[in-house]
Amino acid sequence: MAAEPIQTGDTRFGICKVCWAGCPVEVTVENGRATKVVGDRQSPIYGGYTCPKGRAMPDAHYSPTRVLHPRKRMPDGSYTEIPMAQAVEEIAQRIEAIVAEHGPEAVAVYPGNGNLTNPINPVIGAMFIMAMGTFPDRFFSVQTIDQAGKVIAQALHGRWIPGPQPFSTAKTWIMVGTNPVISKQGVMVNPGQTVKQAVKDGMKLIVIDPRATESATHAFLHIAPQPGQDASILAGILRVILSERLYDANFVAANAIGIAALKAAVEPFTPEHVASVAGISADDVVLAARTFAAAESGCVVTATGAHFPLHGTLCEYLALCLNTVCARWVREGEVHAQPHVLLPEVAIRAQPHAPYQPWDYTKPSRINALPQTVVGAPTGTLPDEILTPGPGQVRALICSGSNPAVSLPDQNRAGRALGSLDLLVSIDVEMSNTARMADYVIPDRMALETPACSQFSESMKYYGIWTGGYEVPYAQYAAAVVEPPAGSETIESWEFFYELAKRLGKQITYFGNAAGTGQHWDKPPVPFVLPLDRRPTTEEMFDAMCAGSRVPLAEVKDHVHGKVFSELDLTVLPRAEDCSAMLQLGDPTMMAELAEVFARRGDTTAPSAEFPLLLIPRRANDMMNSIGRNNPKLTARRTHNPAYISPADLERMGIATGDVISIRSAHGQITGVAEPDPRLRSGTVSMSHCFGTNPDEADDPLGQGGCTSRLIDANAAFDPVFGQPRMGAIPVCVKPVPVLAI
Ligand SMILES: Nc1nc2c(c(=O)[nH]1)N[C@H]1C(S)=C(S)[C@@H](COP(=O)(O)OP(=O)(O)OC[C@H]3O[C@@H](n4cnc5c(=O)[nH]c(N)nc54)[C@H](O)[C@@H]3O)O[C@H]1N2
Ligand SMILES: Nc1nc2c(c(=O)[nH]1)N[C@H]1C(S)=C(S)[C@@H](COP(=O)(O)OP(=O)(O)OC[C@H]3O[C@@H](n4cnc5c(=O)[nH]c(N)nc54)[C@H](O)[C@@H]3O)O[C@H]1N2
Ligand code: SF4
Ligand SMILES: [Mo]
C-alpha cells in the first residue's frame, strides 16, 4: 500500500498536525522542501479549510532557529551539537545514576502539545513510565492543567455510549467558556463556517463568555458574566428547567438516578441569585434555560474558560446533567453521530457506561496529598515534586513537545524547579523557554515529516463531550510529505522513548486502538509489545494503533484526500436487557461542591480595591500555545501577547493602546502591552498564555510578551482531585509602567 510519500507532480497531500483539528493540506514541494501549504480543496469534509498556523508550516520546518541536531548543554551554559546515539547513551547513563541513588520515582515525563505530530507520541511517554514501573505517579501531562474535569465529571456522571447529539444539526447549543472558531475545540472541521452554517440552519446559539468572541458573533444570546461564576449560572439554568418541569421525565426515569438530589442542590440558585453573583440579567438565565429546553436537540458544553477557575469538574458535571435531563444524547434508532472508522467496530447501544469513582486515596501524592486519578499525576504539583526533598523527589524530567517553563502554573516556582533538576531533557524543534534550560535538546521530526492519520481525532471523543471526533464516518491517512532538512539528525518522540527504554533494559508495551478512557471502555485496547531486537517502523506503530479498526488502515490509505465511508453509518441499538447502568445526576461530591459554591457566592474570587480586575485566558488564532512563537511568518506582525482590556477600563486607568503596563496579582507580576478590546466585559483582562521570557531572563513585553503563569499561585487554591491551581479569574491590578523603568 501507499507507504511511500504520495506524489502528484510537485504537489503532495498531507495532514496538518499543528493542532488537533487535523486539516488535510496540499503541499507544494520543490527540491525536496515544502514551499507552500494550502488547504486540500479535494477534502470531502474540510473543503480546503486551513488556518494561518497550518499555512505557515514551511516557515516552521525551515526556520533558521530550528534545532536540527541533538544539543548538549556545556558547563558554561552554551550548547554543543552531538550525535543522537551519544545523546541517548549519555541520557541513559544519567538516568541510571539517578535511579541507582534515588529510585525510579525520581524520573518523570511531561508530554505536551508539540508532540501531536504523530499520534503515537502523546501516549508513549505514559507507556515509558509504565515500563519504569511508576505509572501514574510520574506521568505528568498537560491534561491536569487543562480540562481534566471533563474526564472526572464523565466518570461521576456516567458516559452515554452513543454520545451527544451532533452539533451540525442541533437546534440549540450552549457554549460555556469556549471559542471553537479560534480554538477548534469541539468543532474540528472548519469551525467558523460550521458554526455559521449551523446557525443558518436554525440553531439558537447561546454563548456564555465575558467576551463577545468570534463564536458569539453568531449567537442568539450572548451572556457576558463575571469570570469564575459558571457553576452558579449552570445551576441556575438547571433550576429553571427542573422547577418549570421542562425536562424529559421519561428519559430521566429510564436512564438516570439522583434527580431529587440535583433538584434540591440547584434550588437555591434562583435567577436573581445567579444574576447577582455573575453580574448578568436574571431574564437571560431564564431565557437560556427555556430556549435550551424547548429546542428539539442540542447540548451544553464547557471548555477552558469554565475549567480554569476552580470549579471545572463541577461545571462539566452540571453541563452533563443539563444534557441528561433534556435527553440530549443520541437515542435508539438514530444514526450514531460519532462513528468509528479507524477505531474498532463496537455495538452502540442506547445506554450508559455506569459511573465510577475516578480517584484513589490509598497512595496520596507527596505534594498536597492528592489522590491517584485516571488523568495521571497532578501537573500543578510538579514544581514542588521537584523542589521538595525526600523519598520520591523528582530529579530527572523528560519533556516531549512541551514547554513547562511557560506552561506550568506559577512560572517563578516552575523555573526554580526546572533549574534545580539533575537532568532535564527537552524533545523539541526550537530552543523554547524550556529547551533553553535543558541539559539535552532532542530534535523531533516535524508535522510534514511524519505520516498522519485521523484515528487520534476520532478517539478524542472518549475524553468527554466537546473534545473532538467526527460526526460522519470520515478517515484519512497521509504519508510523510518531505524528509527532514538535509544533513540533520532528528528522531520522533516515540522513537526516542523506545531507544531510551531499550538502553535502560526496559520494554515498552504500546496500547493500540483505545476505544475508551478511565473505566469506560467500548472495547479494550490491543497491547503491542515493542520488539527489542529492532525498532519498529512508524508504519508498524500505525498498524498497532489501528489494530482491529472498522476499515483497515490499508484501505483508508487508498483515499489520498480522505473519505466519508457512508456505508458505515449505523443505527443505535436499544438498551441491552441485562444493562442496569444508570447515569448519576446527584453525585454527592458534586452536590457538596455546589453547596459550597452557593455559600461562597461562586468562585470566591471577587475583584477587590487592591486587585480590581480579573485576568482570563484566551487562545490566539496564529499560535498554538507557544507553538509559532519562533515562526517568522506568524510573528511578522507581532511577537507578544497583548493584554486585552475594554476601552472604557483603559480610559479610566489612563492607559493608551500599546502602552507597557504592569499586571500584578497577589502572587506575582508581569509586564504586558495594552490593547483595547471593545468586545470584552469591563473589569477583565484577557491574555494568551505560554508567552514571555524565563524568570532569569530580562522582561521583554514588546518582544517575548508576558507569561501569565507567573501570576498564578500553585498552592493557594487548587482542584481537590487533580490539583489544578486556579488558572482563570485571577484578581489583578493593572498600572502603566513609566517607559524609563522598563
Ligand atoms: N497561565 C496559563 N497557563 C496555561 C494555560 C492558560 O490558558 N493559561 N493553558 C494550559 C493548557 S490548556 C495547556 S494544553 C498547556 C500547554 O502546555 P505545553 O504543551 O507545555 O505548551 P506548548 O506551548 O503547547 O508546548 C509545545 C512545545 O512543543 C514544541 N514544538 C513545536 N513543534 C514541535 C514538534 O514538531 N515536535 C516537538 N517535539 N515539539 C514541538 C514547541 O517549541 C513548544 O516548546 O498550557 C497550560 N498552561
Ligand atoms: N488557535 C489556537 N487554537 C488552540 C490553542 C491555541 O493556543 N491557539 N490551544 C489549544 C488548547 S491547548 C486548548 S486546551 C483548546 C482550548 O479551547 P477553548 O477552551 O475553546 O479556548 P479559548 O478559545 O481560549 O476559549 C475560552 C473562552 O473562555 C472565555 N473565558 C475566560 N474565562 C471565562 C470564565 O470564567 N467563564 C466563561 N464562561 N468564559 C470564560 C474566554 O474569553 C474564551 O473566549 O484550544 C486549542 N486550540
Ligand atoms: S493548525 Fe490550523 S491548519 Fe493546522 S490543523 Fe489546526 S486548524 Fe487546521
Ligand atoms: Mo490545552
XYZ file of C-alpha atoms in Angstrom, residues 68-716:
649
model
C 18.470 20.030 13.671
C 20.904 18.025 15.806
C 20.836 16.910 19.429
C 22.298 19.597 21.657
C 24.121 19.191 24.939
C 24.482 21.934 27.476
C 28.077 22.666 28.409
C 29.268 23.824 31.838
C 29.393 27.448 30.651
C 25.730 27.282 29.582
C 26.423 27.123 25.853
C 25.189 24.224 23.701
C 27.186 21.890 21.518
C 25.789 19.556 18.867
C 26.329 15.837 19.465
C 25.286 12.679 17.587
C 21.912 11.125 18.514
C 23.458 7.859 19.685
C 25.708 9.765 22.077
C 22.765 11.793 23.384
C 20.708 8.649 24.076
C 23.686 6.958 25.730
C 24.550 9.918 27.968
C 20.921 10.490 28.986
C 20.547 6.775 29.782
C 23.702 6.831 31.890
C 22.474 9.832 33.839
C 19.066 8.242 34.390
C 20.726 5.037 35.591
C 22.777 7.008 38.092
C 19.716 8.938 39.304
C 17.646 5.753 39.634
C 20.503 3.996 41.459
C 20.662 6.805 44.006
C 17.013 7.887 44.330
C 14.879 5.111 42.819
C 12.676 5.110 39.709
C 10.284 7.698 41.225
C 12.982 10.275 40.555
C 12.256 10.110 36.800
C 9.200 11.843 35.331
C 7.841 12.715 31.900
C 5.784 15.691 30.751
C 4.329 15.450 27.229
C 2.674 18.491 25.673
C 1.067 19.783 22.510
C 4.168 19.836 20.328
C 4.182 16.083 20.004
C 0.854 15.837 18.187
C 2.983 15.457 15.052
C 2.498 11.712 15.304
C -0.434 10.239 17.251
C 1.896 7.679 18.851
C 3.891 10.451 20.538
C 1.315 11.816 23.018
C 0.781 8.403 24.635
C 4.259 6.887 24.502
C 5.547 8.897 27.485
C 2.912 7.226 29.646
C 3.967 3.832 28.342
C 7.623 4.645 29.084
C 6.658 5.475 32.664
C 4.687 2.197 32.834
C 7.875 0.415 31.772
C 9.697 2.264 34.579
C 7.057 0.897 37.000
C 5.990 4.320 38.277
C 2.739 4.941 36.403
C 0.642 7.036 37.074
C 2.641 8.941 39.710
C 5.434 10.064 37.419
C 3.342 10.742 34.336
C 2.647 14.468 34.364
C 0.837 15.770 31.298
C -0.982 18.868 30.136
C -4.258 17.061 30.881
C -4.165 18.089 34.526
C -3.528 21.757 33.696
C -6.216 21.790 31.037
C -9.686 20.237 31.319
C -9.154 17.069 33.341
C -12.504 17.878 34.933
C -14.077 16.525 31.751
C -12.833 13.019 32.474
C -13.593 13.244 36.189
C -17.122 14.567 35.608
C -17.827 11.923 32.978
C -16.699 9.252 35.441
C -19.035 10.593 38.134
C -21.983 11.070 35.780
C -21.534 8.009 33.586
C -20.919 8.040 29.863
C -23.772 7.756 27.384
C -22.351 5.256 24.894
C -23.795 6.713 21.639
C -22.545 10.173 22.616
C -24.128 13.615 22.458
C -26.389 14.896 19.719
C -24.375 16.215 16.776
C -23.553 19.901 16.540
C -24.166 20.312 12.835
C -27.899 19.602 13.004
C -28.673 20.784 16.542
C -31.371 23.350 17.178
C -29.661 24.937 20.148
C -26.195 24.882 21.727
C -24.810 26.455 24.869
C -21.070 27.167 24.792
C -19.613 27.934 28.190
C -16.068 29.315 28.162
C -15.134 28.006 24.730
C -14.422 29.732 21.459
C -14.282 26.988 18.843
C -13.949 29.366 15.897
C -10.430 30.096 17.158
C -9.569 27.044 19.264
C -11.148 24.340 17.080
C -12.070 22.568 20.296
C -15.391 20.769 19.865
C -15.696 21.620 16.168
C -12.597 20.453 14.343
C -13.789 20.874 10.773
C -13.717 24.463 9.519
C -15.293 25.759 12.734
C -16.032 29.306 11.557
C -18.062 28.038 8.634
C -19.584 25.137 10.594
C -20.870 27.407 13.361
C -22.199 29.937 10.866
C -23.967 27.235 8.857
C -25.478 25.623 11.965
C -26.974 28.959 12.962
C -28.234 29.479 9.425
C -29.872 26.064 9.651
C -31.802 27.146 12.706
C -29.529 26.651 15.717
C -30.187 29.031 18.589
C -26.631 29.500 19.778
C -26.092 30.681 23.341
C -22.589 31.779 24.302
C -21.574 32.342 27.911
C -18.275 34.211 27.844
C -17.017 37.505 29.292
C -16.000 38.364 25.752
C -18.183 38.631 22.636
C -15.996 36.117 20.845
C -15.740 35.161 17.185
C -18.139 32.309 18.049
C -20.539 34.689 19.821
C -20.855 36.692 16.595
C -23.437 34.126 15.523
C -25.187 33.865 18.875
C -28.898 34.191 19.514
C -27.983 35.088 23.086
C -24.614 36.157 24.464
C -24.285 36.258 28.235
C -21.128 38.053 29.412
C -20.699 37.123 33.060
C -18.085 37.982 35.605
C -15.429 35.264 35.157
C -15.469 32.273 37.501
C -19.239 32.130 38.007
C -20.148 29.396 35.540
C -21.151 26.779 38.110
C -23.737 29.189 39.513
C -25.015 30.032 36.018
C -25.361 26.376 35.012
C -27.060 25.555 38.316
C -29.421 28.463 37.675
C -30.291 27.161 34.202
C -30.893 23.687 35.651
C -33.135 25.139 38.342
C -35.383 26.842 35.777
C -35.649 23.650 33.723
C -36.366 21.428 36.724
C -38.742 23.790 38.535
C -40.708 24.588 35.373
C -40.743 20.849 34.530
C -39.245 21.491 31.102
C -37.167 18.319 31.200
C -37.658 14.879 29.669
C -39.070 12.952 32.623
C -39.365 9.713 30.640
C -35.714 9.689 29.589
C -34.634 10.520 33.123
C -36.778 7.799 34.677
C -35.406 5.202 32.285
C -31.749 6.195 32.337
C -30.767 8.282 35.351
C -30.813 8.353 39.128
C -30.297 11.214 41.552
C -32.729 13.782 40.180
C -34.152 14.541 43.616
C -30.671 15.335 44.959
C -29.969 17.529 41.937
C -33.266 19.382 42.331
C -32.507 20.093 45.975
C -28.955 21.198 45.234
C -29.896 23.690 42.498
C -32.913 25.044 44.389
C -31.032 27.994 45.962
C -29.742 29.138 42.561
C -32.656 31.381 41.704
C -32.267 33.565 38.601
C -31.919 36.542 40.934
C -29.123 34.888 42.928
C -27.282 33.936 39.736
C -27.745 37.419 38.344
C -26.283 38.984 41.441
C -23.184 36.755 41.685
C -22.422 36.694 37.946
C -23.325 40.282 37.141
C -25.813 39.301 34.436
C -29.539 39.668 33.905
C -31.907 37.208 35.603
C -34.051 37.261 32.475
C -31.131 35.962 30.413
C -30.739 32.965 32.730
C -34.423 32.135 32.273
C -34.251 32.745 28.519
C -31.219 30.474 28.154
C -32.947 27.710 30.125
C -36.259 27.913 28.266
C -34.557 28.139 24.879
C -32.380 25.156 25.611
C -35.211 23.028 26.927
C -37.658 23.975 24.165
C -35.371 23.109 21.262
C -35.611 19.580 19.984
C -31.856 18.963 20.022
C -28.605 20.490 21.236
C -26.047 20.397 24.011
C -24.388 22.364 26.765
C -20.601 22.227 26.532
C -17.776 23.678 28.601
C -14.078 24.225 27.962
C -11.080 26.088 29.334
C -12.859 29.326 30.194
C -15.146 27.437 32.564
C -12.467 24.982 33.727
C -9.629 27.310 34.714
C -11.325 28.969 37.663
C -11.703 26.489 40.484
C -14.828 24.506 39.679
C -14.138 22.967 36.278
C -15.272 19.462 37.193
C -18.481 20.818 38.671
C -19.184 22.957 35.583
C -18.694 19.958 33.331
C -20.829 17.808 35.634
C -23.688 20.336 35.559
C -23.414 20.523 31.765
C -23.713 16.721 31.607
C -26.735 16.900 33.914
C -28.387 19.502 31.672
C -27.811 17.257 28.670
C -29.232 14.276 30.516
C -32.363 15.935 31.907
C -33.144 17.257 28.423
C -32.218 13.894 26.835
C -29.595 15.432 24.583
C -27.950 12.120 23.815
C -28.257 10.122 20.598
C -31.053 7.600 21.088
C -32.185 4.204 19.941
C -32.951 4.105 16.217
C -30.952 7.258 15.461
C -27.739 7.374 13.456
C -24.599 7.097 15.590
C -23.088 10.575 15.297
C -19.552 9.653 16.436
C -18.930 6.818 14.024
C -15.832 4.671 14.112
C -13.706 4.136 11.040
C -10.142 3.683 12.283
C -11.479 2.670 15.705
C -12.862 -0.841 16.151
C -16.401 -1.897 15.459
C -18.370 -1.825 18.689
C -22.030 -2.293 19.485
C -23.556 1.130 20.087
C -26.496 0.759 22.418
C -28.707 3.464 23.870
C -27.385 3.010 27.382
C -24.694 4.385 29.662
C -21.408 3.130 30.971
C -22.045 3.257 34.712
C -20.442 5.957 36.846
C -17.285 5.040 38.750
C -15.077 6.715 41.293
C -12.111 8.136 39.391
C -9.836 8.649 42.399
C -7.958 6.506 44.866
C -6.585 7.920 48.101
C -4.611 4.830 49.111
C -1.362 6.305 47.799
C -1.725 10.091 48.020
C 0.722 12.380 46.232
C 3.742 13.709 48.111
C 2.577 17.255 47.468
C -0.873 18.365 48.638
C -1.929 14.724 49.370
C -3.920 14.373 46.163
C -5.390 11.029 45.082
C -4.252 8.915 42.170
C -6.671 9.510 39.318
C -7.406 8.389 35.792
C -5.883 11.585 34.415
C -2.298 10.970 35.533
C -0.258 12.821 38.131
C -1.313 16.356 39.103
C 0.916 18.572 36.978
C 0.201 21.610 39.140
C 2.322 19.942 41.818
C 5.262 19.143 39.506
C 7.378 22.134 40.562
C 7.048 21.138 44.217
C 7.623 17.460 43.391
C 10.986 18.647 42.068
C 11.754 21.189 44.786
C 10.700 19.192 47.859
C 13.448 16.897 49.183
C 12.705 13.401 50.453
C 11.931 9.975 49.048
C 10.297 10.209 45.639
C 11.689 13.645 44.803
C 11.739 14.143 41.027
C 15.334 14.603 39.831
C 15.007 13.954 36.084
C 12.324 15.240 33.720
C 11.791 14.373 30.065
C 9.633 16.898 28.212
C 8.301 15.860 24.843
C 6.758 18.638 22.811
C 6.009 20.574 25.952
C 7.161 23.881 27.304
C 6.762 23.759 31.090
C 8.942 26.833 31.610
C 5.958 28.874 30.407
C 3.023 26.454 30.567
C 3.232 25.267 34.177
C 1.244 27.353 36.617
C 3.419 29.540 38.866
C 6.260 30.342 36.485
C 8.807 31.532 39.052
C 8.418 28.352 41.082
C 8.458 26.223 37.918
C 11.615 27.989 36.771
C 13.363 27.331 40.089
C 12.282 23.699 39.891
C 13.399 23.099 36.300
C 16.697 24.833 37.051
C 17.363 22.570 40.041
C 16.912 19.218 38.249
C 19.802 16.794 37.879
C 18.608 16.108 34.342
C 16.241 17.997 32.054
C 15.644 16.654 28.553
C 13.565 18.598 26.046
C 12.349 16.916 22.868
C 11.600 19.996 20.795
C 12.267 21.669 17.487
C 13.196 25.100 18.810
C 15.218 26.496 21.700
C 11.952 27.075 23.558
C 11.846 28.557 27.041
C 12.280 25.006 28.364
C 14.913 23.905 25.853
C 16.988 26.895 26.948
C 17.132 25.341 30.419
C 17.646 21.733 29.297
C 20.732 19.565 29.624
C 19.859 17.910 26.331
C 17.641 19.074 23.478
C 16.467 16.265 21.202
C 15.229 17.367 17.765
C 11.904 15.837 16.756
C 10.597 15.364 13.251
C 8.030 17.982 12.350
C 4.458 17.629 11.133
C 5.126 17.248 7.387
C 7.978 14.800 8.050
C 5.865 12.070 9.630
C 2.843 10.120 8.429
C -0.502 11.032 9.905
C -3.965 9.626 10.279
C -7.293 10.664 11.678
C -7.549 7.874 14.265
C -6.369 10.152 17.073
C -9.028 12.778 16.214
C -11.664 10.033 16.170
C -10.647 8.753 19.588
C -10.632 12.169 21.265
C -14.387 11.908 21.818
C -13.692 9.495 24.670
C -12.113 12.292 26.699
C -15.511 13.873 27.250
C -18.015 15.830 25.233
C -16.806 18.731 23.061
C -13.314 17.349 22.661
C -13.315 16.157 19.080
C -14.387 13.322 16.874
C -16.157 13.426 13.541
C -19.911 13.466 13.042
C -19.607 11.417 9.844
C -17.621 8.205 9.212
C -14.565 10.055 7.914
C -10.983 8.873 7.863
C -7.733 9.899 6.296
C -4.159 8.696 6.202
C -1.316 10.746 4.759
C 2.250 9.637 4.268
C 5.128 11.880 5.228
C 5.364 14.709 2.729
C 9.029 15.639 2.988
C 12.211 14.434 4.653
C 13.762 16.494 7.456
C 16.281 19.065 6.151
C 19.350 17.532 4.542
C 22.199 16.853 6.927
C 20.015 16.965 10.045
C 19.717 14.224 12.650
C 16.198 14.015 14.042
C 14.129 11.378 15.837
C 10.423 11.071 16.533
C 9.448 11.451 20.206
C 8.178 7.879 20.373
C 11.395 6.575 18.836
C 13.437 8.441 21.426
C 11.428 6.863 24.275
C 11.817 3.465 22.631
C 15.606 3.850 22.357
C 15.939 5.181 25.875
C 13.819 2.404 27.375
C 15.742 -0.218 25.453
C 19.089 1.183 26.615
C 17.734 1.098 30.201
C 16.770 -2.548 29.746
C 13.031 -1.795 29.736
C 10.459 -2.882 27.226
C 7.582 -0.609 26.268
C 4.121 -2.032 25.644
C 2.055 0.190 23.400
C -1.716 0.042 23.713
C -3.384 0.488 20.332
C -6.873 1.286 19.219
C -8.044 2.526 22.555
C -11.814 2.878 22.410
C -12.429 4.318 25.825
C -10.984 6.087 28.822
C -10.797 5.505 32.570
C -13.136 2.599 33.292
C -15.426 3.318 30.345
C -14.332 1.020 27.547
C -16.319 0.210 24.423
C -13.540 -2.228 23.603
C -10.295 -2.875 25.471
C -7.056 -1.659 23.880
C -4.800 -4.030 21.980
C -1.309 -4.414 23.507
C 1.716 -4.360 21.220
C 4.984 -5.208 22.940
C 7.661 -3.223 21.133
C 10.329 -5.687 19.992
C 13.793 -5.147 21.452
C 15.802 -6.670 18.626
C 14.825 -3.908 16.221
C 12.971 -0.617 16.361
C 9.513 -0.895 14.810
C 8.813 1.442 11.927
C 6.318 4.266 12.250
C 4.097 2.320 9.845
C 4.125 -0.678 12.198
C 3.161 1.622 15.048
C 0.288 2.979 12.952
C -0.834 -0.589 12.271
C -0.777 -1.255 16.011
C -2.670 1.964 16.659
C -5.401 0.965 14.207
C -5.397 -2.776 15.016
C -8.901 -4.146 14.518
C -10.189 -0.906 13.010
C -13.538 -0.958 11.269
C -11.930 -0.095 7.967
C -8.417 -1.493 7.599
C -5.799 1.244 7.591
C -4.607 -0.115 4.229
C -7.974 0.699 2.710
C -8.051 4.196 4.194
C -4.631 4.760 2.587
C -6.213 4.339 -0.829
C -8.082 7.628 -0.418
C -5.489 10.350 -0.521
C -7.902 13.170 0.281
C -9.707 11.252 2.993
C -13.071 9.626 2.593
C -16.504 9.560 4.163
C -17.334 5.860 4.450
C -21.093 6.450 4.366
C -21.804 2.747 4.188
C -20.575 2.557 7.785
C -23.412 4.660 9.169
C -25.020 2.676 11.899
C -28.199 2.864 13.843
C -28.080 2.938 17.620
C -29.372 -0.296 19.145
C -31.821 -0.469 22.051
C -30.618 -0.768 25.637
C -29.494 -4.327 26.353
C -31.923 -6.259 28.509
C -29.257 -7.054 31.090
C -27.980 -3.472 31.297
C -28.616 -1.940 34.694
C -26.291 1.058 34.350
C -27.842 4.436 35.111
C -26.474 7.964 34.728
C -25.968 9.766 38.041
C -27.480 13.246 38.403
C -26.860 13.657 42.110
C -23.268 12.668 42.765
C -22.679 13.509 46.451
C -19.213 15.060 45.902
C -20.564 17.314 43.194
C -23.658 18.249 45.190
C -21.463 19.158 48.173
C -19.252 21.325 45.944
C -22.332 23.048 44.578
C -23.467 23.856 48.118
C -20.041 25.379 48.738
C -20.295 27.445 45.546
C -23.604 28.797 46.788
C -22.278 29.580 50.239
C -19.248 31.394 48.818
C -21.219 33.136 46.104
C -19.283 31.469 43.334
C -15.627 31.046 42.758
C -14.646 33.169 45.792
C -12.613 35.434 43.527
C -14.155 38.815 43.699
C -12.486 41.933 42.424
C -11.160 43.964 45.365
C -9.874 47.505 45.792
C -6.306 46.203 45.559
C -6.983 43.833 42.632
C -9.944 45.298 40.774
C -9.673 43.302 37.531
C -9.941 39.586 36.732
C -7.405 38.042 34.335
C -8.842 35.427 31.961
C -7.351 33.129 29.301
C -7.897 33.249 25.544
C -6.462 31.429 22.515
C -4.733 33.300 19.699
C -5.525 32.223 16.147
C -1.952 32.371 14.913
C -0.377 30.490 17.822
C -0.918 27.066 19.371
C 0.058 27.860 22.959
C 3.769 28.653 22.461
C 3.982 26.870 19.100
C 4.541 29.523 16.463
C 6.460 31.971 18.609
C 9.610 31.256 16.582
C 7.840 31.144 13.233
C 9.000 34.113 11.123
C 5.735 34.236 9.164
C 3.394 34.039 12.151
C 5.356 36.627 14.100
C 5.855 39.095 11.253
C 3.166 41.394 12.631
C 3.631 40.875 16.361
C 5.644 38.653 18.658
C 3.995 39.374 22.013
C 0.633 38.531 23.585
C -1.359 41.725 24.076
C -3.185 42.377 27.337
C -6.715 42.997 26.056
C -8.786 45.376 28.179
C -12.080 47.114 27.454
C -11.636 50.652 26.064
C -13.626 52.150 28.967
C -11.348 50.481 31.540
C -8.259 51.654 29.650
C -9.519 55.199 29.597
C -10.374 55.134 33.284
C -6.848 53.914 34.079
C -5.238 56.474 31.779
C -3.689 53.759 29.592
C -3.353 54.076 25.805
C -3.104 51.416 23.106
C 0.416 49.994 23.011
C 1.381 51.236 26.466
C 3.528 48.908 28.510
C 1.665 48.012 31.678
C 2.382 46.147 34.873
C -0.061 43.335 35.697
C 0.185 42.260 39.315
C -1.639 39.519 41.232
C -1.319 38.608 44.894
C 1.383 36.183 43.796
C 3.420 37.760 41.019
C 3.912 40.493 38.497
C 4.481 40.676 34.743
C 4.683 43.372 32.119
C 2.331 43.415 29.166
C 1.230 45.621 26.290
C -2.239 47.191 26.463
C -4.652 46.625 23.603
C -8.293 47.742 23.600
C -10.948 45.068 23.124
C -14.405 46.589 22.876
C -15.923 43.096 22.954
C -14.636 42.374 26.432
C -16.637 42.743 29.624
C -15.442 45.656 31.713
C -13.335 44.547 34.683
C -11.461 41.793 32.856
C -8.002 41.451 31.318
C -7.834 38.821 28.587
C -4.442 37.401 27.683
C -2.964 34.347 25.963
C -0.615 32.030 27.834
C 2.742 30.398 27.055
C 4.419 33.700 26.151
C 7.152 35.637 27.938
C 10.738 35.175 28.996
C 12.114 32.849 31.647
C 12.324 34.207 35.191
C 16.128 34.568 34.933
C 15.848 36.497 31.670
C 15.028 40.201 31.316
C 11.383 41.171 30.804
C 10.569 41.796 27.152
C 6.898 42.807 26.926
C 7.010 44.023 23.315
C 9.183 41.135 22.119
C 8.520 37.916 24.021
C 5.384 39.152 25.779
C 4.348 38.337 29.352
C 3.947 34.913 30.979
C 0.541 34.870 32.679
C 1.565 31.762 34.630
C 3.740 33.984 36.797
C 0.546 35.440 38.269
C -0.731 32.007 39.370
C -0.116 30.578 42.828
C 0.418 26.807 42.591
C -0.688 26.101 46.143
C -3.140 28.780 47.305
